[in-house]
Structure formats: structure tokens, C-alpha cells
Short mmCIF file of C-alpha atoms in Angstrom, two decimals:
data_model
loop_
_atom_site.label_atom_id
_atom_site.label_comp_id
_atom_site.label_asym_id
_atom_site.label_seq_id
_atom_site.Cartn_x
_atom_site.Cartn_y
_atom_site.Cartn_z
CA MET A 810 8.83 -1.99 16.60
CA ILE A 811 7.89 -5.64 16.34
CA ARG A 812 4.15 -5.91 15.99
CA LYS A 813 2.69 -9.36 16.51
CA THR A 814 -0.15 -9.65 14.06
CA ILE A 815 -2.53 -12.49 14.68
CA PHE A 816 -4.18 -13.81 11.54
CA ALA A 817 -7.13 -16.12 12.00
CA LEU A 818 -6.98 -19.31 10.01
CA ALA A 819 -10.03 -19.26 7.80
CA ALA A 820 -10.63 -22.10 5.37
CA ALA A 821 -13.60 -21.94 3.06
CA SER A 822 -15.69 -24.04 5.42
CA LEU A 823 -15.10 -21.77 8.41
CA ALA A 824 -17.76 -19.29 9.42
CA LEU A 825 -17.24 -15.78 8.09
CA PRO A 826 -19.59 -12.81 8.31
CA ALA A 827 -22.30 -13.32 5.72
CA THR A 828 -21.39 -10.02 4.08
CA ALA A 829 -17.63 -10.58 4.06
CA GLN A 830 -17.21 -12.83 1.01
CA GLN A 831 -20.14 -13.39 -1.30
CA VAL A 832 -18.73 -15.85 -3.81
CA PRO A 833 -20.74 -16.23 -7.03
CA ASP A 834 -21.06 -19.47 -8.94
CA ASP A 835 -19.17 -17.86 -11.82
CA LEU A 836 -15.73 -17.14 -10.34
CA THR A 837 -14.93 -14.68 -13.15
CA THR A 838 -17.62 -12.22 -12.01
CA MET A 839 -17.51 -9.61 -9.26
CA PRO A 840 -20.89 -8.83 -7.64
CA ASP A 841 -21.82 -5.27 -6.75
CA VAL A 842 -21.23 -4.17 -3.18
CA PRO A 843 -24.38 -4.98 -1.17
CA ASP A 844 -26.37 -1.95 -0.02
CA ASP A 845 -29.08 -3.54 2.12
CA TYR A 846 -27.45 -3.03 5.54
CA THR A 847 -28.45 -0.01 7.62
CA PRO A 848 -25.84 0.90 10.24
CA SER A 849 -26.62 2.53 13.55
CA ARG A 850 -26.46 6.31 13.83
CA THR A 851 -24.28 8.70 15.77
CA PRO A 852 -26.02 11.04 18.22
CA TRP A 853 -26.01 13.73 15.50
CA GLY A 854 -27.54 11.42 12.87
CA ASP A 855 -24.65 10.25 10.64
CA PRO A 856 -24.04 6.55 9.93
CA ASP A 857 -21.80 5.26 12.71
CA PHE A 858 -18.48 3.93 11.36
CA ARG A 859 -16.52 4.51 14.56
CA GLY A 860 -14.13 1.77 15.66
CA SER A 861 -10.91 -0.05 14.80
CA TRP A 862 -10.53 -1.66 11.38
CA PRO A 863 -7.01 -3.17 11.15
CA LEU A 864 -5.95 -4.45 7.76
CA ASN A 865 -4.16 -7.57 8.98
CA ASP A 866 -6.66 -9.98 7.51
CA ILE A 867 -6.14 -8.64 3.98
CA ALA A 868 -2.34 -8.33 4.19
CA GLU A 869 -1.92 -11.38 1.95
CA LEU A 870 -4.41 -10.16 -0.68
CA PRO A 871 -2.32 -8.87 -3.62
CA VAL A 872 -3.08 -5.80 -5.70
CA ASN A 873 -2.18 -7.43 -9.03
CA ARG A 874 -3.70 -10.85 -9.63
CA PRO A 875 -1.18 -13.73 -9.82
CA ALA A 876 -1.13 -15.33 -13.28
CA GLN A 877 -2.22 -18.74 -11.95
CA TYR A 878 -5.77 -17.44 -11.43
CA GLY A 879 -6.30 -16.27 -14.99
CA ASP A 880 -9.42 -14.10 -15.26
CA ARG A 881 -10.94 -15.31 -11.97
CA PHE A 882 -11.79 -12.86 -9.19
CA TRP A 883 -12.23 -15.81 -6.80
CA LYS A 884 -10.27 -18.88 -5.74
CA THR A 885 -11.75 -22.34 -5.78
CA GLU A 886 -12.46 -24.21 -2.56
CA GLU A 887 -9.63 -26.61 -3.46
CA GLU A 888 -7.17 -23.70 -3.65
CA ILE A 889 -8.29 -22.46 -0.26
CA ALA A 890 -7.85 -25.93 1.25
CA ALA A 891 -4.28 -26.08 -0.11
CA GLU A 892 -3.46 -22.77 1.60
CA GLN A 893 -4.56 -24.15 4.95
CA GLY A 894 -1.65 -26.60 5.04
CA ARG A 895 0.84 -23.79 4.55
CA VAL A 896 -0.54 -21.82 7.48
CA GLU A 897 -0.52 -24.87 9.76
CA GLN A 898 3.18 -25.42 9.00
CA LEU A 899 3.95 -21.81 9.84
CA GLU A 900 1.98 -22.01 13.09
CA GLU A 901 4.07 -25.02 14.13
CA ALA A 902 7.23 -23.04 13.41
CA TYR A 903 5.95 -20.15 15.54
CA GLU A 904 5.24 -22.52 18.44
CA SER A 905 8.77 -23.95 18.23
CA GLU A 906 10.27 -20.47 18.30
CA ASP A 907 8.17 -19.60 21.34
CA GLU A 908 9.25 -22.74 23.20
CA GLU A 909 12.93 -22.35 22.32
CA GLY A 910 13.06 -18.62 22.95
CA THR A 911 14.45 -18.04 19.47
CA ILE A 912 11.89 -15.63 18.06
CA GLY A 913 13.02 -14.42 14.66
CA LEU A 914 10.81 -13.32 11.82
CA GLY A 915 8.16 -15.83 12.75
CA HIS A 916 5.87 -13.42 14.56
CA TRP A 917 6.92 -10.40 12.54
CA ILE A 918 5.12 -11.60 9.46
CA GLU A 919 2.25 -14.02 9.94
CA TYR A 920 0.01 -15.30 7.21
CA GLN A 921 -3.66 -15.99 6.65
CA ALA A 922 -5.44 -18.58 4.59
CA GLY A 923 -9.02 -18.20 3.58
CA SER A 924 -9.38 -15.08 1.43
CA ARG A 925 -11.40 -16.19 -1.57
CA ARG A 926 -10.38 -13.12 -3.61
CA THR A 927 -7.49 -13.41 -6.06
CA SER A 928 -6.59 -9.69 -6.08
CA MET A 929 -7.70 -6.30 -4.84
CA ILE A 930 -8.21 -5.06 -8.39
CA VAL A 931 -11.83 -5.33 -9.48
CA SER A 932 -11.47 -3.15 -12.55
CA ALA A 933 -9.92 -4.11 -14.95
CA GLN A 934 -11.16 -7.66 -15.51
CA ASP A 935 -7.64 -9.05 -15.92
CA GLY A 936 -6.80 -8.07 -12.34
CA GLN A 937 -3.73 -6.07 -13.38
CA LEU A 938 -2.78 -2.45 -12.96
CA PRO A 939 -2.89 -0.64 -16.33
CA ASP A 940 0.27 0.32 -18.18
CA LEU A 941 2.00 3.60 -17.50
CA THR A 942 1.87 6.26 -20.19
CA PRO A 943 5.17 7.35 -21.77
CA GLU A 944 5.11 10.34 -19.43
CA GLY A 945 4.38 8.05 -16.49
CA LYS A 946 7.38 5.90 -17.38
CA ARG A 947 9.58 9.00 -17.65
CA ARG A 948 8.50 10.19 -14.22
CA ALA A 949 8.94 6.73 -12.72
CA ALA A 950 12.51 6.59 -14.01
CA LEU A 951 13.32 9.84 -12.18
CA MET A 952 12.06 8.65 -8.79
CA ARG A 953 14.57 7.69 -6.10
CA ALA A 954 14.19 5.09 -3.33
CA SER A 955 16.17 2.55 -1.35
CA TRP A 956 14.04 -0.10 -3.07
CA ILE A 957 15.64 0.50 -6.50
CA THR A 958 18.26 -2.08 -7.45
CA GLY A 959 21.57 -0.53 -8.51
CA GLN A 960 20.84 3.01 -7.34
CA THR A 961 23.53 5.07 -5.63
CA PHE A 962 23.05 7.29 -2.58
CA ASP A 963 24.61 10.70 -2.01
CA TRP A 964 22.01 12.70 -0.10
CA VAL A 965 18.58 12.47 1.49
CA THR A 966 16.98 13.30 -1.86
CA ASP A 967 18.09 9.85 -3.05
CA PHE A 968 15.46 8.32 -0.74
CA ASP A 969 11.69 8.30 -0.94
CA SER A 970 9.29 9.76 1.59
CA TRP A 971 8.81 6.40 3.31
CA ASP A 972 12.58 5.78 3.62
CA ARG A 973 12.70 9.14 5.41
CA CYS A 974 9.75 8.32 7.71
CA ILE A 975 7.63 11.15 6.32
CA THR A 976 4.72 9.25 4.75
CA ARG A 977 3.85 6.12 2.81
CA GLY A 978 1.87 8.43 0.56
CA PHE A 979 -1.76 8.44 -0.53
CA PRO A 980 -3.62 6.34 -1.40
CA ALA A 981 -0.79 3.91 -0.54
CA SER A 982 -1.38 4.45 3.19
CA MET A 983 -4.89 2.99 2.94
CA PHE A 984 -3.58 -0.46 1.97
CA PRO A 985 -1.86 -3.09 4.13
CA PHE A 986 1.78 -3.49 4.97
CA ARG A 987 3.25 -6.33 7.07
CA TYR A 988 2.74 -4.68 10.46
CA ASN A 989 1.33 -1.51 12.06
CA ASN A 990 -1.78 -2.03 9.97
CA GLY A 991 -4.17 -0.32 12.35
CA ILE A 992 -6.90 2.01 11.09
CA ARG A 993 -9.17 3.74 13.59
CA ILE A 994 -12.17 5.84 12.62
CA PHE A 995 -13.43 8.73 14.77
CA GLN A 996 -16.44 10.90 13.99
CA SER A 997 -17.70 14.29 15.10
CA PRO A 998 -20.43 16.52 13.63
CA GLY A 999 -19.26 17.42 10.14
CA ASN A 1000 -16.02 15.42 10.17
CA VAL A 1001 -14.64 11.89 9.89
CA THR A 1002 -11.08 11.33 11.15
CA ILE A 1003 -9.05 8.33 10.00
CA MET A 1004 -6.07 7.59 12.23
CA LEU A 1005 -3.37 5.38 10.71
CA GLU A 1006 -1.01 3.35 12.86
CA MET A 1007 1.77 4.01 10.35
CA LEU A 1008 2.51 7.66 9.58
CA GLY A 1009 -0.51 9.86 9.34
CA THR A 1010 -4.02 11.03 10.19
CA ARG A 1011 -6.72 12.20 7.77
CA ILE A 1012 -9.44 14.69 8.75
CA ILE A 1013 -12.27 14.60 6.21
CA PRO A 1014 -15.14 17.14 6.16
CA VAL A 1015 -18.41 15.33 5.39
CA SER A 1016 -20.80 18.22 4.97
CA GLY A 1017 -20.90 17.69 1.21
CA GLU A 1018 -19.87 21.31 0.73
CA GLY A 1019 -16.64 23.20 0.32
CA GLU A 1020 -14.38 24.02 -2.60
CA PRO A 1021 -11.17 22.16 -3.40
CA TRP A 1022 -7.90 23.78 -2.51
CA PRO A 1023 -6.54 26.27 -5.06
CA GLU A 1024 -4.18 25.00 -7.74
CA GLY A 1025 -0.64 24.82 -6.41
CA VAL A 1026 -1.70 24.02 -2.83
CA ASP A 1027 -1.16 20.36 -2.01
CA GLY A 1028 -0.48 17.89 0.79
CA TRP A 1029 0.68 14.30 1.22
CA PHE A 1030 -2.91 13.16 1.88
CA GLY A 1031 -4.39 15.78 -0.43
CA ASN A 1032 -7.64 17.69 -0.05
CA SER A 1033 -10.38 15.21 0.88
CA ARG A 1034 -14.09 16.09 0.80
CA GLY A 1035 -16.71 13.58 1.88
CA ARG A 1036 -20.45 13.04 1.76
CA TRP A 1037 -22.86 10.35 2.95
CA ILE A 1038 -24.70 8.41 0.24
CA ASP A 1039 -27.12 5.44 0.26
CA ASP A 1040 -27.45 5.58 4.08
CA ASN A 1041 -24.51 3.20 4.55
CA THR A 1042 -21.72 4.66 2.41
CA LEU A 1043 -19.18 7.44 2.89
CA GLU A 1044 -17.82 8.75 -0.42
CA VAL A 1045 -14.58 10.74 -0.30
CA VAL A 1046 -13.05 12.56 -3.27
CA THR A 1047 -9.41 13.63 -2.89
CA THR A 1048 -7.46 16.02 -5.12
CA ASN A 1049 -4.38 18.26 -4.64
CA ILE A 1050 -2.20 15.30 -3.64
CA LYS A 1051 1.46 16.19 -3.31
CA PRO A 1052 3.52 14.30 -5.93
CA GLY A 1053 6.62 12.49 -4.74
CA ALA A 1054 5.54 9.40 -2.83
CA SER A 1055 4.70 6.22 -4.73
CA ALA A 1056 0.97 6.00 -5.49
CA LEU A 1057 0.93 2.40 -4.21
CA ASN A 1058 3.49 1.10 -1.75
CA VAL A 1059 5.97 -1.62 -2.67
CA ALA A 1060 5.36 -3.38 0.66
CA THR A 1061 1.73 -4.06 -0.23
CA ARG A 1062 1.55 -7.45 -1.90
CA GLY A 1063 1.24 -7.46 -5.67
CA VAL A 1064 2.59 -3.91 -6.19
CA PRO A 1065 5.43 -3.50 -8.73
CA SER A 1066 8.94 -3.32 -7.31
CA GLY A 1067 10.95 -0.15 -6.78
CA ASN A 1068 8.35 1.99 -4.96
CA THR A 1069 8.32 4.23 -8.04
CA LEU A 1070 4.71 4.60 -9.17
CA PRO A 1071 4.51 8.35 -9.84
CA MET A 1072 1.53 10.66 -9.73
CA SER A 1073 0.79 13.91 -11.48
CA GLU A 1074 -0.98 17.04 -10.34
CA GLU A 1075 -4.14 15.81 -12.07
CA VAL A 1076 -4.68 12.70 -9.93
CA THR A 1077 -8.13 12.18 -8.40
CA VAL A 1078 -8.86 9.46 -5.84
CA THR A 1079 -12.47 8.50 -5.11
CA GLU A 1080 -13.01 6.27 -2.07
CA ARG A 1081 -16.23 4.62 -0.94
CA PHE A 1082 -16.50 3.17 2.54
CA HIS A 1083 -19.51 0.84 2.40
CA MET A 1084 -20.68 -0.55 5.74
CA VAL A 1085 -22.15 -3.87 4.63
CA GLY A 1086 -22.59 -5.40 8.09
CA PRO A 1087 -22.04 -4.49 11.75
CA ASP A 1088 -18.40 -5.61 11.59
CA THR A 1089 -17.52 -5.23 7.90
CA ILE A 1090 -16.63 -2.24 5.74
CA THR A 1091 -16.04 -2.76 2.03
CA TYR A 1092 -13.39 -0.24 1.03
CA GLU A 1093 -13.35 0.73 -2.63
CA MET A 1094 -10.83 3.07 -4.26
CA GLU A 1095 -11.09 4.43 -7.81
CA TYR A 1096 -7.87 5.97 -9.12
CA SER A 1097 -7.62 8.36 -12.05
CA ASP A 1098 -4.43 9.99 -13.33
CA PRO A 1099 -4.48 10.33 -17.13
CA ILE A 1100 -0.99 11.85 -17.18
CA VAL A 1101 0.59 8.75 -15.62
CA TRP A 1102 -1.71 5.79 -16.35
CA GLU A 1103 -3.18 4.52 -19.62
CA ASP A 1104 -6.50 3.86 -17.86
CA ASP A 1105 -8.29 4.28 -14.53
CA PHE A 1106 -8.44 1.36 -12.09
CA THR A 1107 -10.42 0.29 -9.02
CA LEU A 1108 -9.30 -1.64 -5.92
CA ARG A 1109 -11.68 -3.21 -3.41
CA ALA A 1110 -11.16 -5.06 -0.11
CA ASN A 1111 -13.14 -5.85 3.03
CA TRP A 1112 -12.16 -4.42 6.40
CA SER A 1113 -13.07 -6.33 9.56
CA ARG A 1114 -13.85 -4.64 12.88
CA ASP A 1115 -11.54 -5.46 15.79
CA ASP A 1116 -12.07 -3.00 18.61
CA ASP A 1117 -9.60 -4.94 20.79
CA TYR A 1118 -6.79 -4.07 18.38
CA GLU A 1119 -4.12 -1.87 20.01
CA PHE A 1120 -2.00 0.70 18.19
CA TYR A 1121 1.75 0.45 18.68
CA GLU A 1122 4.14 3.34 18.21
CA TYR A 1123 5.62 3.34 14.73
CA ALA A 1124 9.03 4.57 15.90
CA CYS A 1125 10.44 5.15 12.44
CA HIS A 1126 12.26 8.50 12.48
CA GLU A 1127 13.85 8.25 15.94
CA GLY A 1128 17.11 6.38 15.55
CA ASN A 1129 16.65 6.00 11.81
CA VAL A 1130 20.32 5.54 10.98
CA GLN A 1131 19.71 3.74 7.70
CA VAL A 1132 19.72 6.87 5.54
CA ARG A 1133 23.19 7.82 6.80
CA ASN A 1134 24.42 4.22 6.57
CA TYR A 1135 23.24 3.87 2.96
CA ILE A 1136 25.10 7.06 1.97
CA THR A 1137 28.31 6.20 3.85
CA ALA A 1138 28.45 2.62 2.58
CA ASP A 1139 27.63 3.57 -1.00
CA ARG A 1140 30.25 6.31 -1.14
CA THR A 1141 32.85 3.91 0.25
CA LYS A 1142 31.93 1.30 -2.36
CA ARG A 1143 32.26 3.81 -5.20
CA GLN A 1144 35.60 5.04 -3.88
CA GLN A 1145 36.87 1.49 -3.94
CA GLU A 1146 35.62 1.10 -7.52
CA TYR A 1147 37.40 4.32 -8.48
CA GLU A 1148 40.66 3.13 -6.94
CA ARG A 1149 40.40 -0.04 -9.03
CA GLY A 1150 40.14 2.10 -12.17
CA ALA A 1151 36.41 1.75 -12.75
CA MET A 1152 35.84 5.47 -13.26
CA VAL A 1153 32.42 6.17 -14.67
CA GLU A 1154 31.35 8.94 -16.98
CA PRO A 1155 28.25 10.82 -15.81
CA ILE A 1156 25.03 9.88 -17.59
CA ASP A 1157 22.03 11.98 -18.54
CA PRO A 1158 20.36 12.90 -15.19
CA ASP A 1159 16.96 12.51 -16.85
CA ALA A 1160 17.67 8.88 -17.70
CA GLY A 1161 16.88 7.68 -14.19
CA PRO A 1162 18.61 4.75 -12.51
CA PRO A 1163 21.21 3.35 -12.69
CA PRO A 1164 22.80 6.66 -11.66
CA ALA A 1165 26.12 8.11 -12.70
CA MET A 1166 28.51 6.23 -10.40
CA ASP A 1167 27.25 2.69 -10.99
CA PRO A 1168 30.37 0.78 -12.17
CA ALA A 1169 28.15 -1.66 -14.07
CA SER A 1170 26.77 1.06 -16.33
CA ARG A 1171 27.63 1.42 -20.03
CA GLY A 1172 29.78 4.43 -19.18
CA ALA A 1173 32.17 2.26 -17.20
CA GLN A 1174 32.29 -0.40 -19.89
CA GLN A 1175 32.97 2.18 -22.59
CA ARG A 1176 35.69 3.91 -20.53
CA ASN A 1177 37.48 0.63 -19.81
CA SER A 1178 37.28 -0.32 -23.49
CA GLU A 1179 38.84 2.99 -24.59
CA GLU A 1180 41.68 2.66 -22.06
CA THR A 1181 42.64 -0.79 -23.33
CA GLU A 1182 42.81 0.22 -27.02
#
């Protein structure tokens, strides 16, 4: 489903909500989230976060900080001005497509200038995800996805949960993609419901009570338990997350390739939804998984209210012929390689990709060498 996402052009001089981007004089520092705004209340007395908060305006904000920014959390005004020219060129291209009736990818992916942040990561200082542990690397090597270069496909288990239209995973689903970025918050006494435009809905008890699920019981979005703190902040702690999906999604900018960031049964995600103004939520996510990552890390981004935003059906599973096509095409390719004599010895299944039938693997090279001796 083509979703036209309209990104407002926002250079540094344009008016933004006062709470949206507080840029310090020292661009290598990250101020604390402001806590001086008091939101309105629901009829039952909870802070009122209800509304639509699409992530379109942070879709270009990367998770990992690009090297050009060094240790800066913030861009300079000159860097923002340079981005404006890029967006103007793209807007001209969109207008030409509209006039000529030749719409291609122009309105599928639209860009924004104006975000002063250099990355979503606010901890660590270098703006980079921490290294994986040896166990994390082992688990990553065993993951399967259509995003892995050189992988073969024999069955549905060779695809990840997003390929199969099941879920983008958690917390990956709370960060932007290129389209279907809608997030809508509903509230009722004792519960906050977060509806995602792409694959999923979260129902979060906010009574501050309740025990976590027993060990061995899990779910794609895990067991979330929330509480209200500081009058303007919802804190949500999530455990019992089902391993399998990538912790962060490859389609979010600045996430490593492959869609193979594993998680263990010990992962804990702590989210804080800070309402810092009538139309701004600062979303903060602390991630801890000592089995997989060398250190914890924290991501932060501002959400902007847009109650005119409309959800579009994410028609992923219906007519999803790609899984079958990948398998059919890959088997045909390997059969052709076999007929040319590039038979491959199986490799250790724990070694991860490239899998056994990749003709470029060492097994093929060794077999061909032995046959020519």
C-alpha cells in the first residue's frame, strides 16, 4: 500500500514547538528531558496522552550517529541549511512526477530537513550501538532473513517475522520505517493502548501493580506494565519478549544491515513517554540484554501530534507471494549451479550464513579444487 507521507520542510530558522528541540550551546551535550509541562487530565484523572503521533517527522533520524558528526548530539545551523537544498530538489522532482503522471518512488519515500539531532542514541556518548557479546554474535549468525546477502531459501523458516508479515518485533515496532508510521494512543481507566499502523497493538496496564508473566511465557510485544510518574510521564517496563525478531529493524535508518540483532530471554525494555508540550511527546527507550550486548543503550526521539493523520491498511500478508518466489527462484538457481558442477558440501549449521548451498562458499572452492587434481 503506497502511503504518501508529507514531511514538513523545517530549516533551523523555522518555527518549531519550543519543547521540540532545545539545542544547547555545547553541541556535544544532551540536556535532560524537560519536566515542567503539565498535560490535561482524562475524566478519570490520568495524564491525557490520547491522539495520533505518527513518526514521519523522525524517519530520517538515524539510530547510529554518522561518523561526520563526531561526538556531537546536534547539527550546526550550517548543516541544517545544507539539508534544505536537498529537500527542495526532491520537492521539484515530486511536482514533475505529479504533472507528468509518472509517479514512481517519489511519494513513497519523502524526506525532511530540519532535525537538529544527529542520532537517536543518547547513551552512549559516541552515538553508536554497543558491540555484541560473543554469544550475541553467535545468535546473530543463526538468524535468517531476506535481508541477508548470500543466504539461501528452502522454507518459511528461512525468513524473519517481518518477511512473513507477523511482526516487526519489539522494541523495533516503536521506531520509524518509510511508511505506515502511524501511532495512535487510546486510554481507559487502568489501561493505555498503543495502536500501530504496521503490524500490532499493545495494551498496557497502568495501575502500577501486577506481577510479570511466569518464566517461559512470552509474546512478540512482551509483558508490559506501566505507571504514571512526575505527572507528565508514562513509564513502561517490558519483559518476557519472544526471541526471534530483530531487536531493531533494518528499515529504521542507522540500524545495522541484515535484520539480525538477536535478543535473549533476559532482555528488559524500559520506555518513558514524556509529554513535554501539548503536541510533543519525548519517547525514550532504555534497552538491557547482557546476554547479547556488551552494554545497555538508550534511544530518544520526539513525537509530534497530528490528529489529522489517517491510518492506511498495511496489507502485508494478503497476496504476499514473495516468500514463495524467493524459495522457487533460489532452488532453481542452485539447481543450475549443480548442473554446472558446482556441488557444495554442507557446512556446519551453527556457522550461520552463507548456508550450505551457496556456490561461492569455501566448500564449493575446495570441491572444485579436489576434482581438478
